[in-house]
Short mmCIF file of C-alpha atoms in Angstrom, two decimals:
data_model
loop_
_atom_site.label_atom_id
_atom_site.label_comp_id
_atom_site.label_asym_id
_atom_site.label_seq_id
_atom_site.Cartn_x
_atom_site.Cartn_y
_atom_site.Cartn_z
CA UNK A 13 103.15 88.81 107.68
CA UNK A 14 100.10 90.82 107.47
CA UNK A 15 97.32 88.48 106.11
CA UNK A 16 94.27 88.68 105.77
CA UNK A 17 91.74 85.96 105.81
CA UNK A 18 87.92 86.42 104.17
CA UNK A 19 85.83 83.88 104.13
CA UNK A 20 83.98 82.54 102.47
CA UNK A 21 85.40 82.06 99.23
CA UNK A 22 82.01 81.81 97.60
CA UNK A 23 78.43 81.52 98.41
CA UNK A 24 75.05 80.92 96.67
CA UNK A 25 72.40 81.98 98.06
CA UNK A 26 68.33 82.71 97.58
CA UNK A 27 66.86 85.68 97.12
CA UNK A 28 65.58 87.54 100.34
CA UNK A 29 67.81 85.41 102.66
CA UNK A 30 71.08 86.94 104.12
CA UNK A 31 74.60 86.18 103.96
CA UNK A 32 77.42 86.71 106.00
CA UNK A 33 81.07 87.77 105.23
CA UNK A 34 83.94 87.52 107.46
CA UNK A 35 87.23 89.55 107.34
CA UNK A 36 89.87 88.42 109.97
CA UNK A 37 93.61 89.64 110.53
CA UNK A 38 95.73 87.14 111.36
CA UNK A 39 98.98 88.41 112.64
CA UNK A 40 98.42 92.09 113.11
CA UNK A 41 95.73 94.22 115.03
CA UNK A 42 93.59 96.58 112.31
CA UNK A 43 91.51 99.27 113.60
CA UNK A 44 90.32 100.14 110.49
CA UNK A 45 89.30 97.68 107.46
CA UNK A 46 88.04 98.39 104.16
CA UNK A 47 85.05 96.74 102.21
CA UNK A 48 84.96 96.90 98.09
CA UNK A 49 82.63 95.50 95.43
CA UNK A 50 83.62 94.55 92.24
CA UNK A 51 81.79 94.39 89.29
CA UNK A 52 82.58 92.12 86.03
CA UNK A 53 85.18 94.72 84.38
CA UNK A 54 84.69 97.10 86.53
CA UNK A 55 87.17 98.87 89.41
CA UNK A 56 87.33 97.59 92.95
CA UNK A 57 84.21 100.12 94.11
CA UNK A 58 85.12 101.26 98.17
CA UNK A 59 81.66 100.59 100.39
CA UNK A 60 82.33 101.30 103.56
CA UNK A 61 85.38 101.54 105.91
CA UNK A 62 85.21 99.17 109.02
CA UNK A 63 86.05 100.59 112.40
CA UNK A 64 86.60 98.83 115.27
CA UNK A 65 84.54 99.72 118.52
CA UNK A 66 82.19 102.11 116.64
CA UNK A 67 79.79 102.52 113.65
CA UNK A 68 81.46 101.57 109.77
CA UNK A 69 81.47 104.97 107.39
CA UNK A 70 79.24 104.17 104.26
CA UNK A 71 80.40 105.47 101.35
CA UNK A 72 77.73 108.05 99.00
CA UNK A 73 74.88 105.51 97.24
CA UNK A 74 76.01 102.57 99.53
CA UNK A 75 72.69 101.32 102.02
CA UNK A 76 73.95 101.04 105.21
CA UNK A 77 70.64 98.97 106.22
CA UNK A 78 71.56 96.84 103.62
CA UNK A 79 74.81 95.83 103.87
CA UNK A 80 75.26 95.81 107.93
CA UNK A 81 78.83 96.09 108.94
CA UNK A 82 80.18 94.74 112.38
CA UNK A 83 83.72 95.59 113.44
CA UNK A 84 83.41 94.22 116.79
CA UNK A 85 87.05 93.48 117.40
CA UNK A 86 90.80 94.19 116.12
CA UNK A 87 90.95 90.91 114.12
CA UNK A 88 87.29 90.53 112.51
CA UNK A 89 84.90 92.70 110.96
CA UNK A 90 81.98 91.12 109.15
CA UNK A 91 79.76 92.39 106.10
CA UNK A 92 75.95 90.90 105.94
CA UNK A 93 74.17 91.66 102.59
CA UNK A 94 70.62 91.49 103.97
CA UNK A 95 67.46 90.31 102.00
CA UNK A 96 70.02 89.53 99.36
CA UNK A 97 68.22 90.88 95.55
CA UNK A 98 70.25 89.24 92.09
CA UNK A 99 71.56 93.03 91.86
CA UNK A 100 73.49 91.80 94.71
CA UNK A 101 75.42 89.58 93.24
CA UNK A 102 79.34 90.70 93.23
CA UNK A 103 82.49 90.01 94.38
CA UNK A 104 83.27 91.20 97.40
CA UNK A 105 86.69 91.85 99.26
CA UNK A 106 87.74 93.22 102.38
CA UNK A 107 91.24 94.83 103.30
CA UNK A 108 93.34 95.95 105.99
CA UNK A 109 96.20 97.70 106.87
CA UNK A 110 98.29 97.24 110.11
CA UNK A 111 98.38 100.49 111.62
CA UNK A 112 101.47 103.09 111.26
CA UNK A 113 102.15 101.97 107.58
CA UNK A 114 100.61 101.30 104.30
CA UNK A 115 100.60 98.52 103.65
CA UNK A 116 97.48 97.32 102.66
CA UNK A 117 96.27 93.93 102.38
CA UNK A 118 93.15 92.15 100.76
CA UNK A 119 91.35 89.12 101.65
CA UNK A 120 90.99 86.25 99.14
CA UNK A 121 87.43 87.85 97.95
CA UNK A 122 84.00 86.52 98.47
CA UNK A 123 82.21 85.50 95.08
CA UNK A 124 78.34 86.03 95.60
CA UNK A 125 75.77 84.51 93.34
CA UNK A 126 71.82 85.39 94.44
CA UNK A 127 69.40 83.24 92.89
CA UNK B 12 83.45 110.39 89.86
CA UNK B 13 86.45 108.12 88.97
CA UNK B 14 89.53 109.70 90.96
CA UNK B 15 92.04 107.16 89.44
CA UNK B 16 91.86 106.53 85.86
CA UNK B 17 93.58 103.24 83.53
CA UNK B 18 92.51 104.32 80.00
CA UNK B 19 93.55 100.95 78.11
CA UNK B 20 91.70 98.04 79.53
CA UNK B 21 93.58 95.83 77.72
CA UNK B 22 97.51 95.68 76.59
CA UNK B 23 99.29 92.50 74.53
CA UNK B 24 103.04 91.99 75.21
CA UNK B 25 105.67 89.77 73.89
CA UNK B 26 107.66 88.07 76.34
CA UNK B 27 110.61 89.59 76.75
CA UNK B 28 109.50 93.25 75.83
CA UNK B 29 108.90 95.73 78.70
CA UNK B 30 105.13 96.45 79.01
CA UNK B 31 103.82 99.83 80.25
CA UNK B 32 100.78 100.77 82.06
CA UNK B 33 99.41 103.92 82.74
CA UNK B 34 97.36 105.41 85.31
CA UNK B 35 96.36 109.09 85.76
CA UNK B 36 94.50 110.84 88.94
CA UNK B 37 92.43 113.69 89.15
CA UNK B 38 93.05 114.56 92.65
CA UNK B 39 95.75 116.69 94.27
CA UNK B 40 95.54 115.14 98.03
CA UNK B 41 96.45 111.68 96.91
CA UNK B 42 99.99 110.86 98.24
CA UNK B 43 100.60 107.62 98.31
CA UNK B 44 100.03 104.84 95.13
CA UNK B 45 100.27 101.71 94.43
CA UNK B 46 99.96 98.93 91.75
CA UNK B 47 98.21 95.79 92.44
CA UNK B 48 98.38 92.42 90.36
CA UNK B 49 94.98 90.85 90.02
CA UNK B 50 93.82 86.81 89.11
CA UNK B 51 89.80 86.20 88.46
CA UNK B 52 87.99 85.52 91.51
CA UNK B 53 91.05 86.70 93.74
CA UNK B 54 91.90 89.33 95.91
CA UNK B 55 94.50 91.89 94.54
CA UNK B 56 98.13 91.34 95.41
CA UNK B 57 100.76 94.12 95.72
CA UNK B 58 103.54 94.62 93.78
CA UNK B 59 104.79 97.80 94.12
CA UNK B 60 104.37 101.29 95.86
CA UNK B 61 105.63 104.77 95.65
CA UNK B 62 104.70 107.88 97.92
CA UNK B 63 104.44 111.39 96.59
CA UNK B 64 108.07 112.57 97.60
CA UNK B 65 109.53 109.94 95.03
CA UNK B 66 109.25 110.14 91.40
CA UNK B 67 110.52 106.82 91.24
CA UNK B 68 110.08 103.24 92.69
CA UNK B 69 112.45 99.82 91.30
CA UNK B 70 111.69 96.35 92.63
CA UNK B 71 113.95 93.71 90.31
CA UNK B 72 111.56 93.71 86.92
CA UNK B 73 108.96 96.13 87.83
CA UNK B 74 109.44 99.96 88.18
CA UNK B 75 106.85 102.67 89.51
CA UNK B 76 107.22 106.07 87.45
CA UNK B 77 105.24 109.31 89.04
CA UNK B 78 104.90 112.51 87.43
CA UNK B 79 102.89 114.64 89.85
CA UNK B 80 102.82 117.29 88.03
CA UNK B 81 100.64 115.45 85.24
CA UNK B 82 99.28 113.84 87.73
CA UNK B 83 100.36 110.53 86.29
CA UNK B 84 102.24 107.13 87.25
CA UNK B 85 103.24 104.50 85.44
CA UNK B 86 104.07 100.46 85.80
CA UNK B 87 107.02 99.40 83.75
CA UNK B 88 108.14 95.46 83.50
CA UNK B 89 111.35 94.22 81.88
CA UNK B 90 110.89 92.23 80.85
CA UNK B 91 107.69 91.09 80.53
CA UNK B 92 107.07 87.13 81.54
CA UNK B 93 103.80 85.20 80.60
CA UNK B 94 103.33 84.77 84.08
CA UNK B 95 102.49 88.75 84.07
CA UNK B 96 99.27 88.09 82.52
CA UNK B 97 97.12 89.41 85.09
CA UNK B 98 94.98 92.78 85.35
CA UNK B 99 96.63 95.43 86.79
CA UNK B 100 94.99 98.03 89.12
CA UNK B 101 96.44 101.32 89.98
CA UNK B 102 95.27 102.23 93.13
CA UNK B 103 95.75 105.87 95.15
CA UNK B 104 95.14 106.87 98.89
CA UNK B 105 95.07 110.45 100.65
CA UNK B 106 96.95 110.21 104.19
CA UNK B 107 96.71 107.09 104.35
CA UNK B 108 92.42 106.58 103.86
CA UNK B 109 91.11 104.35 101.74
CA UNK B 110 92.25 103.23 98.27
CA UNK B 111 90.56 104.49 94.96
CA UNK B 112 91.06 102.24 92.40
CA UNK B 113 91.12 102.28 88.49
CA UNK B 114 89.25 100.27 86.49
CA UNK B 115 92.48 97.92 85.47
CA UNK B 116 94.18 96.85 82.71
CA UNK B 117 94.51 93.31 81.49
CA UNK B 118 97.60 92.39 80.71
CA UNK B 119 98.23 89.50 77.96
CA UNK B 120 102.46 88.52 77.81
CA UNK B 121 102.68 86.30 74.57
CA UNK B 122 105.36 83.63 74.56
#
């Protein structure tokens, strides 16, 4: 139980277009999700925390205008990199938790490549 | 500021020999850790957990170690399999917020 579904698995896209990422629970209700970047050798960076019903919590350095995160019900939130930039390019993962435990749980990862 | 902290990025095994990772945190309000197993371009998969009321955490070949007073945890496997190659992430929350991570350690099990 407890999976969590991202998709997609990669994407390529130009520079100055946007790009969508979705994060779905697929047996369990998550009011909360969790968004990290990851950086060739480097740690899995938190960039904002997902919450259902109201507006995500950015974490310091991270542009909210930027990366748009919708949360808009228990099962799916979604992170848009707008006017994507090469800078942008990452990997990005979301993760979830069914609430009352710990038990967190990470999508599959997006790969982004801006050209 | 890097809360969680995996000072060897990289660690070389023979099979059959227990490996040990380390992982130290700087801050006081994290109670809850956990190790995750990591493949290139995947998401992180658990493998085992420990709050702060335990100092220790067994699940068949790997074992969680915590030391709060050092402020330090540890991933033991016995023994090691080549199928452990991975990168290992320590990972801490505070009441159960978001995880910090380290930076990892790649782990290389030699046959």
């Amino acid at each position: 139980g407890a999976v969590v579904s991202q998709h997609p698995s990669w994407v390529i896209c130009k520079s100055g277009t946007s790009v969508k990422i979705e994060c779905r629970s697929l047996d369990f209700q998550a009011t909360t999700m969790f968004w990290y970047r990851q950086f060739p050798k480097q740690s899995l960076m938190l960039m904002a925390t997902s919450n259902e019903g109201s507006k995500a919590t950015y974490e310091q350095g991270v542009e909210k205008d930027k990366f748009l995160i919708n949360h808009a019900s228990l099962t799916l939130s979604t992170l848009t990199v707008t006017s994507a930039h090469p800078e942008d390019s990452s990997f990005y993962i979301c993760s979830a938790r069914p609430t009352a435990n710990y038990g967190y749980t990470f999508g599959s990862g997006t790969r982004l490549t801006v050209v | 500021d890097q809360q969680v902290k995996q000072n060897s990025p990289s660690l070389s095994v023979q099979e059959g020999r227990i490996s040990i990772l380390n992982c130290d945190y700087t801050n006081s309000m994290f109670d809850y850790f956990l190790w995750y197993k990591k493949y290139p371009a995947e998401g992180p998969t658990f493998l085992i957990s420990i709050s702060s009321i335990k100092d220790k955490n067994e699940d068949g070949r790997f074992t969680v170690f915590l030391n709060k007073s050092a402020k330090h945890l540890s991933l033991h496997i016995v023994p090691s399999q080549p199928g452990d190659s991975a990168v290992y992430f320590c990972a801490a929350s505070a009441s159960g917020y978001a995880l910090n991570f380290g930076k990892g350690t790649s782990l290389l099990v030699t046959p």
